[in-house]
Short mmCIF file of C-alpha atoms and ligand atoms in Angstrom, two decimals:
data_model
loop_
_atom_site.label_atom_id
_atom_site.label_comp_id
_atom_site.label_asym_id
_atom_site.label_seq_id
_atom_site.Cartn_x
_atom_site.Cartn_y
_atom_site.Cartn_z
CA UNK A 20 -0.06 -0.11 0.16
CA UNK A 21 1.80 3.40 -1.16
CA UNK A 22 2.52 5.73 2.14
CA UNK A 23 0.63 8.72 3.25
CA UNK A 24 0.06 11.14 0.19
CA UNK A 25 -0.47 15.41 0.56
CA UNK A 26 -2.23 16.17 -2.71
CA UNK A 27 -1.43 18.95 -4.72
CA UNK A 28 -4.02 21.63 -5.72
CA UNK A 29 -4.37 19.94 -9.20
CA UNK A 30 -4.96 16.70 -7.77
CA UNK A 31 -7.58 17.82 -5.16
CA UNK A 32 -9.37 19.29 -7.94
CA UNK A 33 -9.69 16.12 -10.18
CA UNK A 34 -10.41 14.40 -6.59
CA UNK A 35 -13.39 16.90 -6.57
CA UNK A 36 -14.32 15.98 -9.76
CA UNK A 37 -14.07 12.40 -8.94
CA UNK A 38 -15.98 12.67 -5.85
CA UNK A 39 -19.01 15.04 -7.41
CA UNK A 40 -19.42 12.07 -10.28
CA UNK A 41 -19.78 8.93 -7.57
CA UNK A 42 -22.46 11.30 -5.54
CA UNK A 43 -24.28 11.66 -8.68
CA UNK A 44 -24.02 7.67 -9.36
CA UNK A 45 -24.92 7.08 -5.99
CA UNK A 46 -27.83 9.44 -6.09
CA UNK A 47 -29.03 7.84 -9.62
CA UNK A 48 -28.70 4.16 -8.14
CA UNK A 49 -30.54 4.99 -4.71
CA UNK A 50 -33.28 5.26 -6.75
CA UNK A 51 -33.44 1.78 -8.53
CA UNK A 52 -33.23 0.49 -4.74
CA UNK A 53 -36.92 -1.04 -4.42
CA UNK A 54 -38.64 -4.31 -4.06
CA UNK A 55 -38.09 -6.64 -7.04
CA UNK A 56 -34.67 -5.77 -8.60
CA UNK A 57 -31.81 -8.04 -8.85
CA UNK A 58 -28.89 -6.98 -7.11
CA UNK A 59 -27.45 -8.18 -10.44
CA UNK A 60 -29.26 -5.39 -11.61
CA UNK A 61 -28.10 -2.84 -9.55
CA UNK A 62 -24.98 -3.56 -10.38
CA UNK A 63 -25.33 -3.53 -13.92
CA UNK A 64 -27.05 -0.21 -13.90
CA UNK A 65 -24.17 1.27 -11.55
CA UNK A 66 -21.57 -0.06 -13.64
CA UNK A 67 -23.78 2.03 -16.63
CA UNK A 68 -24.02 5.40 -15.04
CA UNK A 69 -20.07 4.88 -13.89
CA UNK A 70 -18.94 4.81 -17.25
CA UNK A 71 -21.49 7.22 -18.51
CA UNK A 72 -20.12 10.07 -16.57
CA UNK A 73 -16.50 8.75 -18.12
CA UNK A 74 -15.24 7.22 -15.28
CA UNK A 75 -13.75 3.54 -14.91
CA UNK A 76 -15.47 1.23 -12.11
CA UNK A 77 -12.95 0.87 -9.46
CA UNK A 78 -14.47 -2.51 -7.73
CA UNK A 79 -14.18 -4.27 -11.05
CA UNK A 80 -11.71 -6.96 -11.02
CA UNK A 81 -10.10 -5.32 -8.05
CA UNK A 82 -8.22 -8.67 -6.21
CA UNK A 83 -10.72 -10.53 -8.44
CA UNK A 84 -13.99 -9.10 -6.65
CA UNK A 85 -16.53 -9.63 -10.10
CA UNK A 86 -18.81 -6.64 -10.04
CA UNK A 87 -18.68 -2.56 -9.94
CA UNK A 88 -20.94 -2.38 -7.01
CA UNK A 89 -20.65 -3.69 -3.01
CA UNK A 90 -24.45 -5.00 -2.71
CA UNK A 91 -24.71 -5.82 0.92
CA UNK A 92 -28.17 -6.72 1.93
CA UNK A 93 -29.22 -7.12 5.88
CA UNK A 94 -26.78 -8.86 7.82
CA UNK A 95 -24.15 -8.56 5.00
CA UNK A 96 -21.69 -6.10 6.24
CA UNK A 97 -19.74 -5.41 3.13
CA UNK A 98 -18.53 -6.84 -0.61
CA UNK A 99 -22.08 -8.71 -1.58
CA UNK A 100 -21.61 -10.28 -4.72
CA UNK A 101 -24.21 -8.65 -7.03
CA UNK A 102 -26.20 -11.96 -8.58
CA UNK A 103 -29.04 -12.71 -11.01
CA UNK A 104 -31.44 -14.56 -8.48
CA UNK A 105 -30.82 -12.14 -5.49
CA UNK A 106 -33.92 -9.86 -5.45
CA UNK A 107 -34.52 -6.72 -2.95
CA UNK A 108 -37.68 -7.17 -0.46
CA UNK A 109 -39.80 -5.10 1.38
CA UNK A 110 -38.18 -4.26 4.74
CA UNK A 111 -34.66 -5.14 3.30
CA UNK A 112 -31.79 -2.68 4.39
CA UNK A 113 -29.33 -2.47 1.54
CA UNK A 114 -25.84 -1.32 1.81
CA UNK A 115 -24.44 0.21 -1.74
CA UNK A 116 -20.43 1.07 -1.85
CA UNK A 117 -19.18 2.36 -5.06
CA UNK A 118 -15.69 3.56 -6.43
CA UNK A 119 -14.61 5.02 -9.48
CA UNK A 120 -11.52 6.48 -10.92
CA UNK A 121 -12.25 9.76 -13.41
CA UNK A 122 -8.70 10.93 -14.81
CA UNK A 123 -6.38 8.37 -12.80
CA UNK A 124 -8.24 9.67 -9.15
CA UNK A 125 -10.44 7.54 -7.24
CA UNK A 126 -13.24 7.86 -4.85
CA UNK A 127 -14.91 5.44 -2.45
CA UNK A 128 -18.45 5.93 -0.92
CA UNK A 129 -21.19 3.98 0.51
CA UNK A 130 -24.45 4.59 1.83
CA UNK A 131 -27.25 1.89 3.44
CA UNK A 132 -30.88 2.14 1.84
CA UNK A 133 -34.18 1.26 3.56
CA UNK A 134 -36.39 -0.53 1.24
CA UNK A 135 -40.42 -0.13 1.94
CA UNK A 136 -41.69 -0.94 5.65
CA UNK A 137 -38.58 -1.23 7.83
CA UNK A 138 -38.50 -1.56 10.96
CA UNK A 139 -37.65 1.48 13.79
CA UNK A 140 -34.24 -0.46 15.22
CA UNK A 141 -33.23 -0.88 11.17
CA UNK A 142 -33.65 2.93 10.50
CA UNK A 143 -31.82 3.92 14.00
CA UNK A 144 -29.31 1.79 13.08
CA UNK A 145 -28.77 3.32 9.34
CA UNK A 146 -29.12 6.59 11.23
CA UNK A 147 -26.61 6.25 13.90
CA UNK A 148 -24.06 4.89 11.20
CA UNK A 149 -24.35 7.70 9.43
CA UNK A 150 -24.20 9.94 12.14
CA UNK A 151 -21.20 8.64 13.22
CA UNK A 152 -19.49 9.47 9.86
CA UNK A 153 -20.09 13.36 10.92
CA UNK A 154 -19.23 12.67 14.55
CA UNK A 155 -15.81 11.34 13.16
CA UNK A 156 -15.09 14.07 10.52
CA UNK A 157 -15.63 16.80 13.32
CA UNK A 158 -12.41 15.90 14.26
CA UNK A 159 -10.81 15.58 10.39
CA UNK A 160 -8.76 18.92 9.98
CA UNK A 161 -4.94 19.29 9.73
CA UNK A 162 -3.41 19.52 13.11
CA UNK A 163 -5.27 16.86 14.88
CA UNK A 164 -4.50 13.39 14.65
CA UNK A 165 -6.02 10.30 13.03
CA UNK A 166 -7.22 8.15 16.18
CA UNK A 167 -9.71 11.47 17.18
CA UNK A 168 -11.95 10.81 14.23
CA UNK A 169 -11.78 6.75 15.10
CA UNK A 170 -12.42 7.62 18.75
CA UNK A 171 -15.35 9.86 18.05
CA UNK A 172 -16.72 7.31 15.48
CA UNK A 173 -16.28 4.68 18.22
CA UNK A 174 -17.49 5.79 21.13
CA UNK A 175 -20.91 7.57 19.46
CA UNK A 176 -21.55 4.20 18.47
CA UNK A 177 -20.79 2.25 21.81
CA UNK A 178 -22.31 4.52 23.85
CA UNK A 179 -25.47 3.86 22.02
CA UNK A 180 -24.88 0.41 22.16
CA UNK A 181 -24.20 -0.95 18.69
CA UNK A 182 -21.15 -2.93 17.48
CA UNK A 183 -18.39 -1.68 15.72
CA UNK A 184 -16.39 -3.76 13.05
CA UNK A 185 -12.97 -3.80 13.79
CA UNK A 186 -11.76 -6.00 11.07
CA UNK A 187 -12.38 -3.74 8.21
CA UNK A 188 -11.27 0.01 8.48
CA UNK A 189 -11.34 2.89 6.24
CA UNK A 190 -8.11 4.28 4.55
CA UNK A 191 -6.03 6.90 2.66
CA UNK A 192 -7.21 7.54 -0.88
CA UNK A 193 -6.15 9.40 -4.21
CA UNK A 194 -4.44 7.43 -7.31
CA UNK A 195 -4.79 4.07 -5.26
CA UNK A 196 -8.25 3.27 -3.75
CA UNK A 197 -6.44 2.05 -0.91
CA UNK A 198 -3.17 4.50 0.67
CA UNK A 199 -2.05 4.84 3.78
CA UNK A 200 -3.47 5.28 6.47
CA UNK A 201 -5.59 2.53 7.91
CA UNK A 202 -8.53 4.40 9.50
CA UNK A 203 -10.21 2.13 12.22
CA UNK A 204 -13.95 3.02 13.49
CA UNK A 205 -12.93 2.15 16.96
CA UNK A 206 -11.70 3.85 19.98
CA UNK A 207 -7.43 3.55 19.79
CA UNK A 208 -5.05 3.78 22.70
CA UNK A 209 -2.28 5.62 20.29
CA UNK A 210 -2.85 8.78 18.81
CA UNK A 211 -2.15 7.57 14.99
CA UNK A 212 -0.89 10.01 12.07
CA UNK A 213 -0.58 13.70 12.21
CA UNK A 214 -3.54 15.04 10.06
CA UNK A 215 -2.48 17.30 7.25
CA UNK A 216 -4.00 19.97 4.92
CA UNK A 217 -4.22 17.74 1.38
CA UNK A 218 -4.57 14.51 2.80
CA UNK A 219 -7.54 12.58 1.54
CA UNK A 220 -9.22 10.00 3.30
CA UNK A 221 -12.16 6.99 2.98
CA UNK A 222 -13.77 6.94 6.08
CA UNK A 223 -16.69 4.27 6.62
CA UNK A 224 -18.34 3.24 9.69
CA UNK A 225 -19.69 -0.04 9.40
CA UNK A 226 -21.70 -0.11 12.44
CA UNK A 227 -24.00 -3.67 13.76
CA UNK A 228 -27.04 -3.74 15.68
CA UNK A 229 -25.50 -6.61 17.79
CA UNK A 230 -21.63 -7.52 18.13
CA UNK A 231 -18.95 -5.79 15.75
CA UNK A 232 -17.60 -9.75 15.17
CA UNK A 233 -17.65 -10.51 11.76
CA UNK A 234 -17.53 -13.81 9.08
CA UNK A 235 -16.12 -14.03 5.33
CA UNK A 236 -18.56 -16.64 3.34
CA UNK A 237 -17.29 -19.08 1.29
CA UNK A 238 -17.25 -16.77 -1.96
CA UNK A 239 -14.22 -15.49 -0.39
CA UNK A 240 -16.20 -11.73 -0.25
CA UNK A 241 -18.84 -11.56 1.69
CA UNK A 242 -18.75 -10.29 5.21
CA UNK A 243 -21.57 -11.00 7.45
CA UNK A 244 -22.19 -10.20 11.03
CA UNK A 245 -21.17 -13.18 12.65
CA UNK A 246 -24.23 -12.89 15.61
CA UNK A 247 -26.83 -12.27 12.35
CA UNK A 248 -27.86 -9.06 13.45
CA UNK A 249 -28.09 -6.38 10.84
CA UNK A 250 -25.36 -4.20 9.63
CA UNK A 251 -25.07 -0.45 8.13
CA UNK A 252 -22.51 1.27 6.21
CA UNK A 253 -21.47 4.68 5.32
CA UNK A 254 -18.70 5.88 3.35
CA UNK A 255 -17.44 9.13 1.84
CA UNK A 256 -14.20 10.15 0.53
CA UNK A 257 -12.64 13.84 2.47
CA UNK A 258 -10.24 16.14 1.99
CA UNK A 259 -8.26 17.02 5.05
CA UNK A 260 -8.05 21.46 5.16
CA UNK A 261 -6.84 23.77 7.71
CA UNK A 262 -10.66 24.43 8.95
CA UNK A 263 -13.13 21.95 7.74
CA UNK A 264 -13.02 18.88 6.21
CA UNK A 265 -14.30 19.26 2.29
CA UNK A 266 -16.61 15.77 1.83
CA UNK A 267 -15.93 15.35 -1.95
CA UNK A 268 -18.29 12.53 -2.32
CA UNK A 269 -21.53 13.63 -1.34
N1 MF3 B 328 -15.26 0.53 0.32
C1 MF3 B 328 -14.71 -0.51 0.02
C2 MF3 B 328 -13.54 -0.41 0.49
O1 MF3 B 328 -12.91 0.64 0.95
C3 MF3 B 328 -14.82 -0.95 -1.32
C4 MF3 B 328 -13.77 -2.48 -1.85
S1 MF3 B 328 -14.71 -3.56 -2.54
C5 MF3 B 328 -13.72 -4.11 -3.35
O2 MF3 B 328 -12.17 -1.19 0.37
F1 MF3 B 328 -14.35 -5.31 -4.28
F2 MF3 B 328 -13.19 -3.75 -4.24
F3 MF3 B 328 -12.71 -4.85 -2.90
CO1 CO B 329 -13.66 2.29 1.13
#
């Protein structure tokens, strides 16, 4: 994994463009998430939206991943593989994780959608997960330390009784999808690296109603909660500045 990089003004402009296009893909694909659609079709529509924007899907063939969009339903945490015979149904919570490359620069973002009649428990999980990202990025500014973000995300969720996934983390991003540093969503003992203006980071809490433990399925990718509880995911690519962070993929 490449080291922590500080992006130039030109690179930041390219990261902004990639992020804006990814936000648009997410918004358009969200409209397709409804009962009866297959996860396969969501992937195909997502891939077409990415390509129409003049971008390349970054997940496709990444370490052998076979699709452009990760579709993870209910107890699936992340990396759900789209399938022709897997259909979205009323009451599901559906996490869509999408990455693209535009003019050589990457953006990565995830959202969890509630489909139709969803339990209050599930809606609360989705909202806590999303809010934990915003709690985290309150600390995402030059002069703070990386784990200030991790601690804010982690404590926000733990205090509310949720399980934080520890086996998967956020990451630096730029010309590569995964750059240093790794960004845990769980409280840390050490302070982590000093944040500097020009760093671009993908911050992505993965939060469970039950315990934070996860397992990987036989397909080698799909990550599910060990206790079968529901899981949500929220991710954006952000830019560290001397002031407020800029959310590039929203
Ligand atoms: N947002 C995920 C990540 O950070 C997506 C990777 S899925 C993969 O790592 F298929 F590309 F591996
Ligand atoms: Co990511």
